[in-house]
PDB file of C-alpha atoms in Angstrom:
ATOM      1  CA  UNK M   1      17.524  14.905  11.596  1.00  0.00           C
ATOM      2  CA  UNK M   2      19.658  11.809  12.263  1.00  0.00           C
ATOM      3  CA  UNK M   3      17.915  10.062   8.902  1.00  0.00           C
ATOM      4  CA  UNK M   4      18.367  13.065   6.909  1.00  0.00           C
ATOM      5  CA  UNK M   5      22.008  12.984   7.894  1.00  0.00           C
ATOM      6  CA  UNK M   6      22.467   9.327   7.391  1.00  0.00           C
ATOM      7  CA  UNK M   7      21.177   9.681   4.102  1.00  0.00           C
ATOM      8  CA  UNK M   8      22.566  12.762   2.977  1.00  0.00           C
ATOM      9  CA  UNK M   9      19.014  14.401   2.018  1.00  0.00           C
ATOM     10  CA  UNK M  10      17.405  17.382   3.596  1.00  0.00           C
ATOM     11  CA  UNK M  11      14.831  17.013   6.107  1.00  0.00           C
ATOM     12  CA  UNK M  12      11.717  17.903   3.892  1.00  0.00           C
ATOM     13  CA  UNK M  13      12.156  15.173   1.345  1.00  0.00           C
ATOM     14  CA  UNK M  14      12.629  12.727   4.308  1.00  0.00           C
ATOM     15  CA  UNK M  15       9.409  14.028   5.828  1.00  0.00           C
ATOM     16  CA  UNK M  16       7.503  13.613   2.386  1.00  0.00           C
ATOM     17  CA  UNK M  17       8.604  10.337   2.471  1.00  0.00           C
ATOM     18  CA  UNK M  18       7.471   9.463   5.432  1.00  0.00           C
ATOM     19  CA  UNK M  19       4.311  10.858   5.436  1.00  0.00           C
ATOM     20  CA  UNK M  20       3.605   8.779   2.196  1.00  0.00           C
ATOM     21  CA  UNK M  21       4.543   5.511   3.975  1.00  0.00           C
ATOM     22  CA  UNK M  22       1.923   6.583   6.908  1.00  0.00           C
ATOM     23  CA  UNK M  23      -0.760   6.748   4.181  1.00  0.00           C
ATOM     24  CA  UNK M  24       0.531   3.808   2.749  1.00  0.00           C
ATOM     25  CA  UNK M  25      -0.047   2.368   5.636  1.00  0.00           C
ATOM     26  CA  UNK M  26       3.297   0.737   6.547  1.00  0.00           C
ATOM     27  CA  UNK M  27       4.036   3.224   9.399  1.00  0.00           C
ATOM     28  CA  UNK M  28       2.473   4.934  12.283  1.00  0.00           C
ATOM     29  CA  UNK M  29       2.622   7.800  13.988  1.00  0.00           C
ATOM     30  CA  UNK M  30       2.096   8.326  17.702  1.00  0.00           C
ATOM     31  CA  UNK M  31       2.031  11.794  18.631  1.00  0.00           C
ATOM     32  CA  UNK M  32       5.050  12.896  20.902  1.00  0.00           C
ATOM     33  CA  UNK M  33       6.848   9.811  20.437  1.00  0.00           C
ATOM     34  CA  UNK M  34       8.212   9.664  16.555  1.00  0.00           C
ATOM     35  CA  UNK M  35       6.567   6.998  13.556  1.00  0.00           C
ATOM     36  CA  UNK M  36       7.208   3.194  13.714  1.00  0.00           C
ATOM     37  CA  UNK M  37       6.880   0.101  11.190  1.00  0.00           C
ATOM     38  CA  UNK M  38       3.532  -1.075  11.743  1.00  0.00           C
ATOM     39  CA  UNK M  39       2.483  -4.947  12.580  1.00  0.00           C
ATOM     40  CA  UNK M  40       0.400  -6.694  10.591  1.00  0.00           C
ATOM     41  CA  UNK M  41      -2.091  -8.783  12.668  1.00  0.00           C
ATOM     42  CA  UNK M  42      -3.686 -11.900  11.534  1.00  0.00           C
ATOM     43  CA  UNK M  43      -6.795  -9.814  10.181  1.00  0.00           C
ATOM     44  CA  UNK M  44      -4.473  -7.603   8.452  1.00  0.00           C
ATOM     45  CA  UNK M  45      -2.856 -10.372   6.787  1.00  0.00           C
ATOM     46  CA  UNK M  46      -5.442 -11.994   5.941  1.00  0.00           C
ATOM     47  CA  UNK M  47      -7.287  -8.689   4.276  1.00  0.00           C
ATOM     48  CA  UNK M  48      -3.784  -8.620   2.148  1.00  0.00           C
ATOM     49  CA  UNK M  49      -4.219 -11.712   0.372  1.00  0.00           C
ATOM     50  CA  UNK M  50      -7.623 -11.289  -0.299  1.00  0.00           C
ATOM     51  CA  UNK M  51      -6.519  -8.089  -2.071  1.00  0.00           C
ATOM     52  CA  UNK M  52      -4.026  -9.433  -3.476  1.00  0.00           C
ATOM     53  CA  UNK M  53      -6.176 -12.448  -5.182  1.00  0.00           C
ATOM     54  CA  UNK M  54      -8.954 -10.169  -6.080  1.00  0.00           C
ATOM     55  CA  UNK M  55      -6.024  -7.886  -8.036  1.00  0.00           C
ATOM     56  CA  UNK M  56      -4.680 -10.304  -9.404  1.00  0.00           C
ATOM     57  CA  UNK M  57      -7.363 -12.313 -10.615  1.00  0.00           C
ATOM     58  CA  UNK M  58      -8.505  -9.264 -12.244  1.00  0.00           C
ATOM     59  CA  UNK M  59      -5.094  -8.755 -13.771  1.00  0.00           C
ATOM     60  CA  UNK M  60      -5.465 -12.220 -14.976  1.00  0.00           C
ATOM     61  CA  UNK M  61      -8.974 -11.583 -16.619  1.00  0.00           C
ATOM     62  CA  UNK M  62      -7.512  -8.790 -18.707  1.00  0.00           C
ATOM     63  CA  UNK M  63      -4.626 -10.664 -20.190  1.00  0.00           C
ATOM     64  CA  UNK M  64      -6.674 -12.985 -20.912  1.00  0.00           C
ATOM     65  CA  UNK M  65      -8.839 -11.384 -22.893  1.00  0.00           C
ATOM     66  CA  UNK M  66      -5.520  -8.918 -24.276  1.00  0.00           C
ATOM     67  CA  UNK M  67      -2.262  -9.808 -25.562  1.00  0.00           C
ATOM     68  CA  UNK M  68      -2.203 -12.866 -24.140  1.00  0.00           C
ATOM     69  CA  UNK M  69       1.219 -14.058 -25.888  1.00  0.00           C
ATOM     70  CA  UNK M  70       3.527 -10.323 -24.656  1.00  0.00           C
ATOM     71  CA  UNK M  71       1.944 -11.415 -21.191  1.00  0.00           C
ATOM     72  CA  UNK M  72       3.339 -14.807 -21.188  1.00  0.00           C
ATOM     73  CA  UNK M  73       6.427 -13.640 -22.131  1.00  0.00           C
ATOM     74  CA  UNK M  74       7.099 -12.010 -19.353  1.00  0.00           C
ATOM     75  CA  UNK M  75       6.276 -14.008 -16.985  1.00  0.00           C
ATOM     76  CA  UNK M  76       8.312 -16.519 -18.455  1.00  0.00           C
ATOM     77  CA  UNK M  77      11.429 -14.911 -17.881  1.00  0.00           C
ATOM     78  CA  UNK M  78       9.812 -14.261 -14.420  1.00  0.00           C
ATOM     79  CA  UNK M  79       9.583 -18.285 -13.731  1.00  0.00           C
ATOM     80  CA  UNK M  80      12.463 -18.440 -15.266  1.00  0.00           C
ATOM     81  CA  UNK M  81      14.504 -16.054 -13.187  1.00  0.00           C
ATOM     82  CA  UNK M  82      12.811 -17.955 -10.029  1.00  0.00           C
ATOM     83  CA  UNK M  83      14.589 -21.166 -11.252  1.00  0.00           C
ATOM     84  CA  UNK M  84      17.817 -20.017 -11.449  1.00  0.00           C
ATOM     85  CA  UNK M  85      17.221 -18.768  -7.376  1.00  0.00           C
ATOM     86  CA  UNK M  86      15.799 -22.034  -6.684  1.00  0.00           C
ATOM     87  CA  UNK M  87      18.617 -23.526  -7.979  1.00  0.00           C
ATOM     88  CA  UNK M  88      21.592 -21.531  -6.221  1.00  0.00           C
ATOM     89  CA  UNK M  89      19.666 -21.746  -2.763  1.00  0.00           C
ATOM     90  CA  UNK M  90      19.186 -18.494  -2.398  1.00  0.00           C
ATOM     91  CA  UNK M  91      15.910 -18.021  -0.380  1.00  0.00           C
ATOM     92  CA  UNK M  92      16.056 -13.748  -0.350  1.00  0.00           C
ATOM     93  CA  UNK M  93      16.386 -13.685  -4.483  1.00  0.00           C
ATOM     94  CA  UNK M  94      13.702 -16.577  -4.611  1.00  0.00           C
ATOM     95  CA  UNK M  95      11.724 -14.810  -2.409  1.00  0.00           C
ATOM     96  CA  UNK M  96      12.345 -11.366  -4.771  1.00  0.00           C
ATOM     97  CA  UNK M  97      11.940 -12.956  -8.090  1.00  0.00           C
ATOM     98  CA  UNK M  98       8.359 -14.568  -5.943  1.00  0.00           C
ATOM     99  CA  UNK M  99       7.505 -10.689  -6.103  1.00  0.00           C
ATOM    100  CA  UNK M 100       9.060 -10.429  -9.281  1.00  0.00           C
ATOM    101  CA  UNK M 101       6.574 -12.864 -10.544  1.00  0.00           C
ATOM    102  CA  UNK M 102       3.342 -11.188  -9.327  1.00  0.00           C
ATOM    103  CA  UNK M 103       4.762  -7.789 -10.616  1.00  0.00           C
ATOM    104  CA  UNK M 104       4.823  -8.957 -13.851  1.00  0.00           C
ATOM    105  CA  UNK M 105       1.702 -10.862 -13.766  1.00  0.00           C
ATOM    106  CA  UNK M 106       0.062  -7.314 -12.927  1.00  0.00           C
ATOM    107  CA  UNK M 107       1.878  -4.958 -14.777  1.00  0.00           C
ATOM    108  CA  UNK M 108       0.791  -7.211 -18.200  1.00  0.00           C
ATOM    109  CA  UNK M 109      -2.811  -6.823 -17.683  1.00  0.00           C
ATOM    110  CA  UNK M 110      -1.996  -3.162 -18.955  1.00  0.00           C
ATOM    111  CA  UNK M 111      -4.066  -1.379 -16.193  1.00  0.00           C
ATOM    112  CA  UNK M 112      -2.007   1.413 -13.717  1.00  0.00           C
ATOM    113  CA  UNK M 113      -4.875   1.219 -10.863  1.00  0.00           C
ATOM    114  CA  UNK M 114      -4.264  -2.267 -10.741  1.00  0.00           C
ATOM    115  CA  UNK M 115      -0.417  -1.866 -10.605  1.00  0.00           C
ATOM    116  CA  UNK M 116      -0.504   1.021  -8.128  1.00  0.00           C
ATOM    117  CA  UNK M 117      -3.034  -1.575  -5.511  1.00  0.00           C
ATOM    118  CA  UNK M 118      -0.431  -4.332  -6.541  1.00  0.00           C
ATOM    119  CA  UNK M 119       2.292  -2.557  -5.882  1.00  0.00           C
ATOM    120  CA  UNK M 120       1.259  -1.584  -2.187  1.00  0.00           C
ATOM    121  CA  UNK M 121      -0.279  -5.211  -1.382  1.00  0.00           C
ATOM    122  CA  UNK M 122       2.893  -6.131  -2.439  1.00  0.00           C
ATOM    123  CA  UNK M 123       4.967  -4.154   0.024  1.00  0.00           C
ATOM    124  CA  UNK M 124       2.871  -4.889   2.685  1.00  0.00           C
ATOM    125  CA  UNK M 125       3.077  -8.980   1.974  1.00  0.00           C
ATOM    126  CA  UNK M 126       7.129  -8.119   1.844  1.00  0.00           C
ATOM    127  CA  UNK M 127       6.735  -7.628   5.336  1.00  0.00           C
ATOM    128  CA  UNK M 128       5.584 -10.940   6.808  1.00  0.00           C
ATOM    129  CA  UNK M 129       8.276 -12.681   4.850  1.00  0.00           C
ATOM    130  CA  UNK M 130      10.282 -13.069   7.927  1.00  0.00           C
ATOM    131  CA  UNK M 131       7.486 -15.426   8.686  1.00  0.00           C
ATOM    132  CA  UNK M 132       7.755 -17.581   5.910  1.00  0.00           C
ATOM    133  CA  UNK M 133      11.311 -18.302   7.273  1.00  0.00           C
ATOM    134  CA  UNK M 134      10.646 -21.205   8.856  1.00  0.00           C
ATOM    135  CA  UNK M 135       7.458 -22.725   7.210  1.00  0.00           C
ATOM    136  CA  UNK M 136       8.743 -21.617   3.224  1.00  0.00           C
ATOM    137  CA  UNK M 137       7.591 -23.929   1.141  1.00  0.00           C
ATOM    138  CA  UNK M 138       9.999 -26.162  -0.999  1.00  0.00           C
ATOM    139  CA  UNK M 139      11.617 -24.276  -3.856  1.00  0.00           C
ATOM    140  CA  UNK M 140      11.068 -26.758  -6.377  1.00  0.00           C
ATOM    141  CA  UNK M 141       7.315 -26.714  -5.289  1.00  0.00           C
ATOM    142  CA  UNK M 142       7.510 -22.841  -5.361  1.00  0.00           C
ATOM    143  CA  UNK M 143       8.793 -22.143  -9.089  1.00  0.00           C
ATOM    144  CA  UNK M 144       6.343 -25.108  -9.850  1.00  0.00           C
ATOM    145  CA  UNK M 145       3.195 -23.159  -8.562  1.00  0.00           C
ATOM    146  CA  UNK M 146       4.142 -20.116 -11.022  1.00  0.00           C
ATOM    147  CA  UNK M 147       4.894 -22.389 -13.207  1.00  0.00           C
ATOM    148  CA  UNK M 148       1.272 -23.653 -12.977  1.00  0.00           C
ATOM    149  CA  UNK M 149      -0.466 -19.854 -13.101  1.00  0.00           C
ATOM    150  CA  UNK M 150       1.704 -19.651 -16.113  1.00  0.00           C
ATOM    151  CA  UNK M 151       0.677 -22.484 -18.020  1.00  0.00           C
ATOM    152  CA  UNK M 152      -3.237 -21.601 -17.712  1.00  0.00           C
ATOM    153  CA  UNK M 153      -2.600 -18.127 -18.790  1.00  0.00           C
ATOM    154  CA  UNK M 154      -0.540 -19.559 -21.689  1.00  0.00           C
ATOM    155  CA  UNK M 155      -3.509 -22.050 -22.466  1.00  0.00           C
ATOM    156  CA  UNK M 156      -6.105 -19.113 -22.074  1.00  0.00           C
ATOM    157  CA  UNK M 157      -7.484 -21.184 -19.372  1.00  0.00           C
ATOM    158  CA  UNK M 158      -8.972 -18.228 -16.618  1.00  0.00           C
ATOM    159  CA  UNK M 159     -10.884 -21.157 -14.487  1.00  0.00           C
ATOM    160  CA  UNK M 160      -8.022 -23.215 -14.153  1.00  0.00           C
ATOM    161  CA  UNK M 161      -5.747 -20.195 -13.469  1.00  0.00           C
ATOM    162  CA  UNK M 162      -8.182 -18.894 -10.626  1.00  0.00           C
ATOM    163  CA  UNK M 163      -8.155 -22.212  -8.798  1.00  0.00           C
ATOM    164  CA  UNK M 164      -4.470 -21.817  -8.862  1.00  0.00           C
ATOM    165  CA  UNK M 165      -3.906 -18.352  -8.105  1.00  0.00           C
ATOM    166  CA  UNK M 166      -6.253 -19.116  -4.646  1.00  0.00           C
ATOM    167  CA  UNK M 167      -4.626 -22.036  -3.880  1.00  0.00           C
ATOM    168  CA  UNK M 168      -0.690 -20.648  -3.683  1.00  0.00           C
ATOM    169  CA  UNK M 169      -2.340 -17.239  -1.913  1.00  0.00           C
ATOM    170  CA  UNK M 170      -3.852 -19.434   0.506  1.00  0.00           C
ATOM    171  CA  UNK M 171      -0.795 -22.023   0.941  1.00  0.00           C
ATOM    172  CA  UNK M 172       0.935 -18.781   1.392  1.00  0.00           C
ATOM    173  CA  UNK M 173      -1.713 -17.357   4.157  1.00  0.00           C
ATOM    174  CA  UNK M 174      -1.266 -20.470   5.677  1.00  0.00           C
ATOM    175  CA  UNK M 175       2.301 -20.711   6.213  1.00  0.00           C
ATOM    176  CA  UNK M 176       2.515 -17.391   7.428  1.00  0.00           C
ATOM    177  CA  UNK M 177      -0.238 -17.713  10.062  1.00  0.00           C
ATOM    178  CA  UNK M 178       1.534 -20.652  11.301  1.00  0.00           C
ATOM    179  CA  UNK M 179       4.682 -18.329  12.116  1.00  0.00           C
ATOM    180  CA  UNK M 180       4.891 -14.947  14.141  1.00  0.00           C
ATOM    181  CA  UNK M 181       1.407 -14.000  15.349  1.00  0.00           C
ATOM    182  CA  UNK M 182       2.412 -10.174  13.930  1.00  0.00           C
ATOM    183  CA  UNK M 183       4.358  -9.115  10.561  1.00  0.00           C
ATOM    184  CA  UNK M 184       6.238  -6.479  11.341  1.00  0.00           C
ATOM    185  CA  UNK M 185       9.204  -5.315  14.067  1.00  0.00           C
ATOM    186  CA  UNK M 186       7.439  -6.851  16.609  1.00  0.00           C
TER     187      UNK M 186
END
């Protein structure tokens, strides 16, 4: 009642809401008590980026073998708009134009299933952020990893992009295993 207050909605759309989120994944329910943010352990995380490369490496496959040029459009304002966050220091819009980034790169390969698994990957990599706090990686070196995805989709290059797509999601794993042993409230 208190949320449904807060946010000026009635109780059922709340409750909707929520129970999406539980099926999602991102919450939990224990009975008698109420629903909470769920932690990602190290498994967890690590199942998450192996989702998220085999996704996106499909993604990848059908742009290249689509509209390659529409696709690199995109994602060139997407680099783009992760420079200009590099550049005013802003670690919470780099880290949203990041996801801004792998949107795009999914949402070009034309498929919905693929942009419905992204999107929930997605939400659940949003949560260990918090980890990357302390162990981010440079933001020069960050827009220059896109960068480098970019450029082998622009050349039509899918090997080259695959060895780069796996190494950033596992640079990524990395520094977020080094952090927090959980993602999530704690």
């Amino acid at each position: 009642m208190e949320l449904a207050a807060r946010f000026g909605v009635s109780r059922g759309p709340l409750r909707e809401a929520m129970q999406r989120l539980v099926a999602e994944g991102l919450l939990r329910g224990e009975r008698h008590r109420g629903l909470f943010v769920r932690d990602l352990g190290e498994a967890d995380v690590r199942d998450v980026y192996t989702a998220r490369l085999a996704v996106e490496g499909a993604a990848a496959g059908l742009i290249l073998a689509g509209d390659r040029g529409t696709a690199v459009a995109r994602l060139e304002a997407a680099v783009a708009g992760m420079a200009v966050a590099a550049e005013g220091g802003d670690p919470v819009a780099l880290a949203d134009a990041d996801q801004a980034f792998h949107t795009e790169l999914v949402a070009a390969s034309g498929s919905p299933r693929l942009r419905r698994m992204a999107e929930g990957l997605l939400v659940e990599t949003r949560m260990c952020l918090a980890a990357l706090q302390d162990t981010a990686p440079d933001a020069a070196e960050l827009v220059a990893e896109h960068q480098g995805l970019l450029d082998a989709l622009r050349a039509g290059d899918a090997e080259r992009f695959r060895v780069a797509l796996q190494a950033h999601m596992l640079d990524a794993l990395r520094r977020i295993l080094v952090g927090p042993a959980t993602c999530g409230p704690g």
